[in-house]
Structure formats: C-alpha cells, structure tokens
Coordinates of C-alpha atoms and ligand atoms in Angstrom, one line a residue:
X1 CA 0.0 0.0 0.0
X2 CA 1.5 3.4 -1.0
X3 CA 1.4 6.3 1.4
X4 CA -1.9 8.2 0.9
X5 CA -4.1 5.2 0.1
X6 CA -4.9 4.3 3.7
X7 CA -6.8 5.8 6.6
X8 CA -5.9 8.9 8.6
X9 CA -5.8 8.4 12.4
X10 CA -5.6 11.3 14.8
X11 CA -4.0 10.7 18.2
X12 CA -4.7 13.5 20.6
X13 CA -2.0 13.8 23.3
X14 CA 0.2 11.7 21.0
X15 CA 3.4 13.1 22.4
X16 CA 2.6 11.9 25.9
X17 CA 3.7 8.8 27.8
X18 CA 0.9 6.6 26.5
X19 CA 0.4 8.6 23.3
X20 CA 4.0 8.2 22.1
X21 CA 3.8 4.4 22.6
X22 CA 0.5 4.4 20.8
X23 CA 2.0 6.2 17.8
X24 CA 4.8 3.7 17.6
X25 CA 2.4 0.8 18.0
X26 CA 0.2 2.0 15.1
X27 CA 3.2 2.4 12.9
X28 CA 4.4 -1.1 13.6
X29 CA 1.1 -3.0 13.7
X30 CA -1.6 -1.1 11.9
X31 CA -1.4 -1.7 8.1
X32 CA -4.5 0.2 7.1
X33 CA -3.2 3.7 7.8
X34 CA -1.3 6.2 5.6
X35 CA -1.1 9.1 8.1
X36 CA -1.0 9.5 11.9
X37 CA -1.8 13.0 13.0
X38 CA -0.1 13.6 16.4
X39 CA -2.1 16.4 18.0
X40 CA -0.6 17.8 21.1
X41 CA 0.0 21.0 23.0
X42 CA 3.7 20.1 23.6
X43 CA 5.2 18.5 20.4
X44 CA 8.0 15.9 20.6
X45 CA 9.8 16.5 17.4
X46 CA 11.5 13.1 17.6
X47 CA 8.1 11.5 16.6
X48 CA 8.3 13.3 13.2
X49 CA 11.3 11.1 12.3
X50 CA 9.2 8.0 12.6
X51 CA 7.5 8.6 9.2
X52 CA 8.2 5.8 6.7
X53 CA 7.4 5.2 3.0
X54 CA 4.0 3.7 4.0
X55 CA 2.9 6.0 6.9
X56 CA 3.4 9.8 7.4
X57 CA 3.6 10.9 11.0
X58 CA 2.3 14.5 11.0
X59 CA 2.8 16.6 14.2
X60 CA 0.1 19.1 14.8
X61 CA 0.5 21.7 17.5
X62 CA -2.8 22.6 19.1
X63 CA -4.9 23.0 22.2
X64 CA -7.7 20.5 22.7
X65 CA -9.6 23.1 24.6
X66 CA -9.8 25.3 21.4
X67 CA -12.5 23.9 19.1
X68 CA -10.9 25.5 16.0
X69 CA -7.6 23.6 16.6
X70 CA -9.4 20.3 17.0
X71 CA -11.6 20.9 13.9
X72 CA -8.5 21.6 11.8
X73 CA -6.7 18.5 13.1
X74 CA -9.6 16.2 12.5
X75 CA -10.5 17.5 9.0
X76 CA -10.4 14.6 6.5
X77 CA -9.5 12.1 9.2
X78 CA -11.1 8.7 9.6
X79 CA -10.7 7.9 13.4
X80 CA -9.6 9.6 16.6
X81 CA -7.9 8.1 19.6
X82 CA -8.3 10.7 22.3
X83 CA -5.7 10.4 25.0
X84 CA -5.0 14.1 25.6
X85 CA -5.6 15.0 29.2
X86 CA -4.2 16.9 32.1
X87 CA -3.2 14.1 34.5
X88 CA -3.0 15.9 37.8
X89 CA -3.9 14.7 41.3
X90 CA -1.3 16.8 43.0
X91 CA -2.7 20.3 42.5
X92 CA -0.2 21.4 39.9
X93 CA -2.9 23.1 37.9
X94 CA -6.1 24.8 38.9
X95 CA -9.3 22.6 38.8
X96 CA -10.8 24.9 36.2
X97 CA -7.8 24.1 33.9
X98 CA -8.3 20.4 34.4
X99 CA -12.0 20.7 33.5
X100 CA -11.2 23.0 30.5
X101 CA -8.8 20.4 29.0
X102 CA -10.4 17.1 30.1
X103 CA -14.1 17.9 29.7
X104 CA -14.3 20.9 27.3
X105 CA -11.5 19.3 25.3
X106 CA -13.5 16.1 25.0
X107 CA -16.6 18.1 24.0
X108 CA -14.5 19.7 21.3
X109 CA -13.3 16.4 20.0
X110 CA -16.9 15.1 19.8
X111 CA -18.1 18.4 18.2
X112 CA -15.3 18.1 15.6
X113 CA -16.1 14.5 14.9
X114 CA -19.7 15.5 14.2
X115 CA -18.8 18.5 12.0
X116 CA -16.0 16.8 10.1
X117 CA -17.8 13.5 9.7
X118 CA -15.3 11.4 11.7
X119 CA -17.1 8.2 12.4
X120 CA -14.9 6.5 15.1
X121 CA -13.6 7.7 18.5
X122 CA -11.7 5.7 21.0
X123 CA -11.4 7.5 24.3
X124 CA -8.6 6.9 26.9
X125 CA -10.5 7.0 30.2
X126 CA -9.2 5.8 33.5
X127 CA -9.8 3.4 36.4
X128 CA -10.4 6.5 38.4
X129 CA -13.8 7.0 36.8
X130 CA -14.7 4.1 39.1
X131 CA -12.3 4.5 42.0
X132 CA -10.9 3.9 44.4
X133 CA -13.1 6.3 46.4
X134 CA -11.7 8.1 49.5
X135 CA -13.9 6.0 51.8
X136 CA -11.5 3.1 51.6
X137 CA -13.9 0.8 49.7
X138 CA -11.7 -1.8 48.1
X139 CA -12.3 -2.8 44.5
X140 CA -10.9 -6.4 44.5
X141 CA -10.6 -8.2 41.2
X142 CA -13.6 -6.2 39.9
X143 CA -14.8 -5.9 36.3
X144 CA -16.8 -3.5 34.1
X145 CA -20.1 -4.7 35.7
X146 CA -19.0 -4.7 39.4
X147 CA -21.1 -2.6 41.6
X148 CA -19.0 0.1 43.5
X149 CA -19.7 3.2 45.5
X150 CA -18.4 5.7 43.1
X151 CA -17.6 9.0 44.8
X152 CA -15.7 11.8 43.0
X153 CA -14.6 15.1 44.6
X154 CA -11.2 15.6 43.1
X155 CA -11.0 17.6 39.8
X156 CA -9.1 14.9 37.8
X157 CA -11.3 11.8 38.4
X158 CA -14.4 14.1 38.2
X159 CA -13.2 15.3 34.8
X160 CA -12.4 11.8 33.5
X161 CA -15.9 10.6 34.6
X162 CA -17.6 13.5 32.9
X163 CA -15.6 13.1 29.7
X164 CA -16.2 9.4 29.5
X165 CA -20.0 10.0 30.0
X166 CA -20.0 12.5 27.1
X167 CA -18.1 10.0 24.9
X168 CA -20.5 7.1 25.6
X169 CA -23.6 9.3 25.2
X170 CA -22.3 10.4 21.8
X171 CA -22.3 6.9 20.5
X172 CA -24.8 6.7 17.6
X173 CA -25.3 10.4 17.0
X174 CA -25.7 11.6 13.4
X175 CA -22.6 13.3 11.9
X176 CA -21.9 15.2 8.7
X177 CA -22.6 13.1 5.7
X178 CA -25.6 11.3 7.4
X179 CA -23.4 8.7 9.0
X180 CA -23.2 7.8 12.7
X181 CA -20.5 8.3 15.3
X182 CA -19.3 5.2 17.1
X183 CA -17.4 5.6 20.4
X184 CA -15.9 3.4 23.1
X185 CA -13.9 4.1 26.2
X186 CA -10.8 2.3 27.6
X187 CA -10.0 2.4 31.3
X188 CA -6.4 1.8 32.1
X189 CA -5.4 1.1 35.7
X190 CA -2.0 2.5 36.7
X191 CA 0.1 2.5 33.6
X192 CA 3.8 1.7 33.9
X193 CA 6.6 1.4 31.4
X194 CA 9.2 3.3 29.5
X195 CA 8.8 7.1 29.9
X196 CA 6.5 7.0 33.0
X197 CA 7.1 10.4 34.7
X198 CA 6.1 9.2 38.1
X199 CA 8.6 6.3 38.0
X200 CA 11.3 8.9 37.3
X201 CA 10.3 10.8 40.4
X202 CA 10.4 7.6 42.6
X203 CA 13.8 6.8 41.1
X204 CA 15.2 10.2 41.9
X205 CA 13.6 10.3 45.3
X206 CA 15.2 6.9 46.0
X207 CA 18.6 8.1 45.0
X208 CA 18.4 10.9 47.5
X209 CA 17.7 8.3 50.3
X210 CA 20.6 6.0 49.4
X211 CA 18.6 3.8 47.1
X212 CA 16.3 3.0 50.0
X213 CA 12.5 3.0 49.7
X214 CA 10.9 3.4 53.1
X215 CA 7.7 1.4 53.1
X216 CA 4.7 3.6 53.7
X217 CA 1.8 1.4 52.5
X218 CA 0.6 -2.0 53.7
X219 CA 1.9 -4.7 51.4
X220 CA -1.7 -6.2 51.5
X221 CA -3.1 -3.3 49.6
X222 CA -3.0 -4.3 45.9
X223 CA -3.0 -1.8 43.0
X224 CA -3.7 -3.0 39.5
X225 CA -1.0 -1.9 37.0
X226 CA -0.8 -2.4 33.3
X227 CA 2.1 -2.1 30.9
X228 CA 2.0 0.9 28.5
X229 CA 2.7 -1.3 25.5
X230 CA -0.4 -3.4 26.2
X231 CA -2.5 -0.3 26.8
X232 CA -1.4 0.9 23.4
X233 CA -2.1 -2.5 21.8
X234 CA -5.6 -2.5 23.3
X235 CA -6.3 1.0 21.8
X236 CA -5.1 -0.2 18.4
X237 CA -7.4 -3.3 18.5
X238 CA -10.3 -1.3 19.8
X239 CA -9.9 1.2 17.0
X240 CA -9.7 -1.6 14.4
X241 CA -12.7 -3.6 15.7
X242 CA -14.9 -0.5 16.4
X243 CA -14.9 -0.1 12.6
X244 CA -15.7 -3.7 11.9
X245 CA -18.2 -4.4 14.7
X246 CA -19.5 -0.9 15.7
X247 CA -22.7 -2.4 17.3
X248 CA -20.5 -4.6 19.6
X249 CA -18.0 -2.0 20.7
X250 CA -20.0 1.2 20.3
X251 CA -20.9 2.8 23.7
X252 CA -18.9 0.2 25.6
X253 CA -16.2 0.6 28.3
X254 CA -13.3 -1.7 28.7
X255 CA -10.7 -2.0 31.6
X256 CA -7.2 -2.2 30.2
X257 CA -5.4 -5.2 31.8
X258 CA -2.6 -7.7 31.3
X259 CA -0.7 -10.3 33.3
X260 CA 1.1 -7.8 35.5
X261 CA 1.1 -9.1 39.1
X262 CA -1.3 -7.7 41.7
X263 CA 1.0 -6.0 44.3
X264 CA 1.0 -3.0 46.5
X265 CA 2.0 0.1 44.6
X266 CA 5.4 0.2 46.3
X267 CA 6.2 -3.5 45.9
X268 CA 5.3 -3.2 42.2
X269 CA 7.6 -0.3 41.7
X270 CA 10.4 -2.3 43.5
X271 CA 10.1 -4.9 40.7
X272 CA 12.0 -2.4 38.6
X273 CA 13.9 -0.3 41.2
X274 CA 15.5 -3.4 42.8
X275 CA 17.2 -4.0 39.5
X276 CA 19.1 -0.7 40.2
X277 CA 20.2 -1.7 43.7
X278 CA 17.2 -0.1 45.5
X279 CA 16.0 -1.8 48.6
X280 CA 12.6 -1.4 50.4
X281 CA 13.0 -0.9 54.1
X282 CA 10.4 -2.6 56.3
X283 CA 8.0 -5.5 55.8
X284 CA 5.2 -3.3 57.2
X285 CA 4.6 0.5 57.0
X286 CA 7.4 2.3 58.9
X287 CA 5.1 5.0 60.1
X288 CA 1.5 4.7 61.3
X289 CA -1.2 5.8 58.9
X290 CA -2.3 8.8 61.0
X291 CA 1.2 10.2 60.8
X292 CA 1.3 9.8 57.0
X293 CA -2.1 11.5 56.9
X294 CA -0.8 14.4 59.0
X295 CA 2.2 14.7 56.6
X296 CA -0.3 14.8 53.7
X297 CA -2.3 17.5 55.4
X298 CA 0.9 19.5 56.0
X299 CA 1.6 19.2 52.3
X300 CA -1.8 20.7 51.6
X301 CA -1.1 23.6 54.0
X302 CA 2.3 24.2 52.5
X303 CA 0.8 24.1 49.0
X304 CA -1.7 26.7 50.1
X305 CA 0.8 29.0 51.8
X306 CA 3.3 28.8 48.8
X307 CA 0.5 29.3 46.2
X308 CA 1.4 32.3 44.1
X309 CA 5.1 32.0 44.9
X310 CA 5.9 28.5 43.8
X311 CA 4.0 25.4 42.7
X312 CA 4.5 23.0 45.6
X313 CA 2.9 19.7 44.5
X314 CA 4.5 16.8 46.4
X315 CA 3.5 13.2 45.6
X316 CA 1.9 12.7 49.0
X317 CA -1.5 14.4 49.7
X318 CA -4.7 13.1 51.3
X319 CA -6.1 12.0 48.0
X320 CA -3.0 10.1 46.7
X321 CA -2.6 8.6 50.1
X322 CA -6.3 7.4 50.1
X323 CA -5.9 6.0 46.6
X324 CA -2.6 4.3 47.4
X325 CA -4.1 2.8 50.5
X326 CA -7.2 1.3 48.9
X327 CA -7.1 -1.9 46.9
X328 CA -8.1 -1.5 43.2
X329 CA -7.5 -4.5 41.0
X330 CA -9.4 -5.6 37.9
X331 CA -10.1 -9.1 36.6
X332 CA -12.0 -9.1 33.4
X333 CA -12.0 -10.6 29.9
X334 CA -14.6 -8.2 28.3
X335 CA -12.0 -6.8 25.8
X336 CA -11.0 -10.3 24.8
X337 CA -14.6 -11.4 24.3
X338 CA -15.6 -8.2 22.4
X339 CA -12.6 -7.7 20.2
X340 CA -10.1 -10.5 20.8
X341 CA -7.7 -8.6 23.0
X342 CA -4.8 -10.5 24.4
X343 CA -1.8 -8.7 25.9
X344 CA 0.9 -8.2 23.4
X345 CA 3.6 -8.3 26.1
X346 CA 3.8 -10.9 28.7
X347 CA 4.7 -9.8 32.3
X348 CA 8.4 -10.9 32.0
X349 CA 8.9 -8.9 28.8
X350 CA 7.0 -5.8 30.1
X351 CA 9.2 -6.0 33.3
X352 CA 12.4 -6.4 31.3
X353 CA 11.6 -3.5 29.0
X354 CA 10.8 -1.3 32.0
X355 CA 13.9 -2.3 33.9
X356 CA 16.0 -1.5 30.9
X357 CA 14.5 1.9 30.8
X358 CA 14.9 2.6 34.5
X359 CA 18.5 1.5 34.2
X360 CA 18.9 4.1 31.4
X361 CA 17.9 6.8 34.0
X362 CA 21.0 5.8 35.9
X363 CA 23.2 6.4 32.9
X364 CA 21.5 9.6 31.7
X365 CA 21.0 11.2 35.2
X366 CA 23.9 13.8 35.2
X367 CA 23.5 14.5 38.9
X368 CA 23.4 10.8 39.9
X369 CA 27.1 10.7 41.0
X370 CA 26.6 13.7 43.4
X371 CA 23.4 12.2 44.8
X372 CA 25.0 8.8 45.4
X373 CA 28.1 10.3 47.0
X374 CA 26.0 12.6 49.2
X375 CA 23.6 9.9 50.2
X376 CA 26.2 7.4 51.5
X377 CA 24.4 4.3 50.6
X378 CA 22.3 3.2 53.6
X379 CA 21.8 -0.2 52.1
X380 CA 25.0 -1.9 51.1
Ligands
NAD401 N1 -0.6 7.4 33.4 C1 -1.5 6.6 33.9 O1 -1.2 5.8 34.9 C2 -2.9 6.6 33.4 C3 -3.8 5.6 33.9 C4 -5.1 5.6 33.4 C5 -5.5 6.5 32.4 N2 -4.6 7.4 31.9 C6 -5.0 8.3 30.8 O2 -4.2 8.1 29.7 C7 -4.0 9.3 29.0 C8 -2.6 9.6 28.7 O3 -2.0 9.8 30.0 P1 -0.4 9.9 30.2 O4 -0.1 9.2 31.4 O5 0.2 9.5 28.9 O6 -0.2 11.5 30.4 P2 0.8 12.5 29.7 O7 0.7 13.7 30.5 O8 2.1 11.9 29.5 O9 0.1 12.7 28.2 C9 -1.0 13.6 28.0 C10 -0.7 14.3 26.8 O10 -1.8 15.2 26.6 C11 -1.2 16.5 26.1 N3 -2.1 17.6 26.5 C12 -2.3 18.1 27.7 N4 -3.1 19.2 27.6 C13 -3.4 19.4 26.3 C14 -4.1 20.3 25.6 N5 -4.8 21.3 26.2 N6 -4.2 20.2 24.2 C15 -3.5 19.2 23.6 N7 -2.8 18.2 24.2 C16 -2.7 18.4 25.6 C17 0.1 16.6 26.9 O11 1.0 17.5 26.3 C18 0.6 15.2 26.9 O12 1.5 15.0 25.8 C19 -4.8 10.4 29.7 O13 -6.1 10.5 29.2 C20 -4.9 9.8 31.2 O14 -6.1 10.3 31.8 C21 -3.3 7.5 32.4
LIG402 C1 3.8 8.6 49.0 C2 3.5 7.2 48.9 C3 2.3 6.8 49.8 C4 3.3 6.7 47.5 O1 3.5 5.3 47.3 C5 1.9 7.1 46.9 C6 1.7 6.5 45.6 C7 0.6 7.4 44.8 C8 1.3 8.7 44.4 C9 0.1 6.6 43.6 C10 -0.6 5.3 44.1 C11 -1.7 5.1 43.0 C12 -1.4 6.0 41.9 C13 -2.6 6.4 41.0 C14 -3.1 5.1 40.2 O2 -2.0 4.4 39.7 C15 -4.0 5.5 39.1 C16 -4.1 6.7 38.5 C17 -5.1 6.9 37.5 C18 -4.5 7.7 36.3 O3 -5.6 8.1 35.4 C19 -3.8 8.9 36.7 C20 -2.7 8.6 37.8 C21 -3.3 7.8 39.0 C22 -4.2 8.8 39.7 C23 -2.1 7.4 39.9 C24 -1.4 8.6 40.6 C25 -0.4 8.2 41.6 C26 -0.9 7.3 42.7 C27 -2.0 8.0 43.5

C-alpha cells in the first residue's frame, strides 16, 4: 500500500507517555493507515522522524480546549484516539484548567467528529472514573459490571468521569454526511513502562535516600498496574474492531489489563527499582497511617501557603494517600470477548523493558554521582 491510500488516524495527546507508545504501536502493527496525525500542546519533534514510506507521522501543535484547533486537526481524518488530558492529582494546575482540558477538550473532539464527519472515536478514560473512592472501599478483582460506591470530589477523576460519559452518550449520534459516530472508552489502571514520569520521580527520590525506599503502605493493599505497550495495543485493537463491529463495541467501556502481578504500589515499583540496587525498608509500614495523613495535610497547608510563589505539589497528599491505601484491581475478559484482546507483552517482557528503561535513567542522570556520593548508601 503506498502512502496516501490508507486511513488517517488522529492521536490527541500523541506526544505523551501513552500517546507516544500508541503512535509507535500504530506504525508497527496497523497496516490500514497512511497518516498518523499527532495532535498535542507540547510537540515531541522526535516523533516526526518515525515517518516511513508507508505512513506519514504529522505533528500538529494545538490545544484540545480550542475547538478550531481540533476541527483543523480532524479535517479529513477517519478515526480519533483521544488520549490528551491533564493528568494531575497533585494540585499542579487549577481545577478549572483540568476541566477545561479534560471535559471541554473532549466536548470539542466530539463536536469536531460531528462537524468533520469522523465516524470513530476511542477515548482513553481511567480506572479513576470508578475509583478507588476516598472511603476506603476496596475494588478487588472487579470488572466492568462490578457494583461500586463511586464518589468523585477531586478535579481529575471528576473530569475523566464527565468526559467518559460524554463520549459514551455520543455513540450513535448523526454526523456530517448522514453517518453515525461510534465511540468506546478504555479504562487503564495505573500504567507503567518506558517514559513513566512518576517512576522517574520515585527513582530520583530513592537516589536521595541512598537507594532506600521506606515502606509507607501496607503490602496487603493491591494496586492494578498495566504495561503501557499493552494499553497501546488495546487501543489499536479497539480502533480496528470498532470499525468492523460498531454495534458490539459502540458505547462500551473496557478496563485495560494484562498479566502484570497484583501487588502494593510500592512493591510493584520495586520490581523495577530493585534491579538498580534499590531496597525497600520494612516489611510493614514504617510510620502509622495517622502520621502519614498528618504529613499529607501538612503538604496541603504548604501548597496553600506557597501558592502564588511556587507550585508546591509533592507526591503525598490526602487524595493520593487514600488512593494508594485502597485496593483496586481488575479481573476481566470483556475486551477479549468483544474484540479479541490478548496482551501483546507478557509480564516478564514488560518487566524487562521497564527495567532496561529505569537503568537508562542511571546512565542519563547527570546528577546521579553527586546524589550517590552525598547519600552514602544506607543499604549496602
Ligand atoms: N498514566 C497513567 O497511569 C494513566 C492511567 C489511566 C489513564 N490514563 C489516561 O491516559 C491518557 C494519557 O495519560 P499519560 O499518562 O500518557 O499522560 P501524559 O501527560 O504523558 O500525556 C498527556 C498528553 O496530553 C497532552 N495535552 C495536555 N493538555 C493538552 C491540551 N490542552 N491540548 C492538547 N494536548 C494536551 C500533553 O501535552 C501530553 O502529551 C490520559 O487521558 C490519562 O487520563 C493514564
Ligand atoms: C507517597 C506514597 C504513599 C506513594 O507510594 C503514593 C503513591 C501514589 C502517588 C500513587 C498510588 C496510586 C497512583 C494512581 C493510580 O496508579 C491510578 C491513577 C489513574 C490515572 O488516570 C492517573 C494517575 C493515577 C491517579 C495514579 C497517581 C499516583 C498514585 C496515586
């Protein structure tokens, strides 16, 4: 197939952690496309070099919260994978900005699909549209039909829930040209893998403490995690099958899952960090929960006091502590039943790929030597 004869896919947020893996996945495994439009507020020019004689990778700088930008990006396209979002549970950006990007941005994508006659939309939602809630209700090996006390107060999960509702309600609406729009929503649990910004923070934090991770969470609290390559693969398959079986996938939600083990958030991270000589200290939390909660409240107070001077947004706050302290694991085969999803990467390969990447942080981190020398390894 020569470039130009296939379909045009748009990936919003295509320069992000998941988005960039998705672009590479489409290039490698989707033979029906001739152009991938990477729509993002912050372009990663390295993606432009991925173009080949079959598929053109076209970078489009734009703001999802501006309808005109979205309309221009979608003009003449066949399918949209909408991953662009402000992923913030730390108070880095105002709630209004999160709503503007995640909700209004999604409204714009839907409006543009309608006006430009784009028939297919795959939305990247999140486990957080379900939970965990801040009441400590565990979601243990749940699926898309599991009853759960959903409670949203934080801007991010609220925005993802609102956006997902808009996407699902748009399934079946009439679009330009008299056709119908078909939509589905994928809900990843905590994504890990090459390029995960939070892992970089945990790695750097650990370097400052002599490659020691001080256990703060109970090892009994399990958090579902999914490898970024498998999330990208599920998006590709959903996009492909939504076109072939729109009545099956249209209006449906699917948890993203693979064979990554169920572990506490800290123990899961240690699967990778231990390969760099990190050690977790303590078989149980080293500090009582109430003390952690007081620290989290102190962080909120400091964020408030420093607001306007600096953006103080530490990892620990009452919300992230509540989420981290509540089991949320999924066990489902809905994506397999509906569109034949099987993880592309087994756990051992996902682990090896992530470890290789974490190890590369050791090589690339210019300040590592200073940090190691200053920290005087506490764990020999
Ligand atoms: N990281 C996770 O653990 C996780 C888990 C579940 C769901 N998700 C969802 O996956 C998607 C991707 O998340 P990620 O972790 O790759 O985040 P990310 O921040 O790495 O990627 C988001 C991308 O969206 C872009 N973006 C932000 N605001 C924009 C705007 N106004 N206009 C255009 N582009 C904009 C960013 O520049 C970035 O490239 C998000 O929808 C997120 O809610 C992430
Ligand atoms: C300071 C410690 C207690 C530390 O271990 C806290 C970990 C905490 C920052 C993370 C624990 C669970 C994470 C969330 C989860 O993986 C799913 C998410 C959904 C996604 O759409 C966005 C990211 C996140 C909210 C993710 C954020 C970090 C955690 C809360």
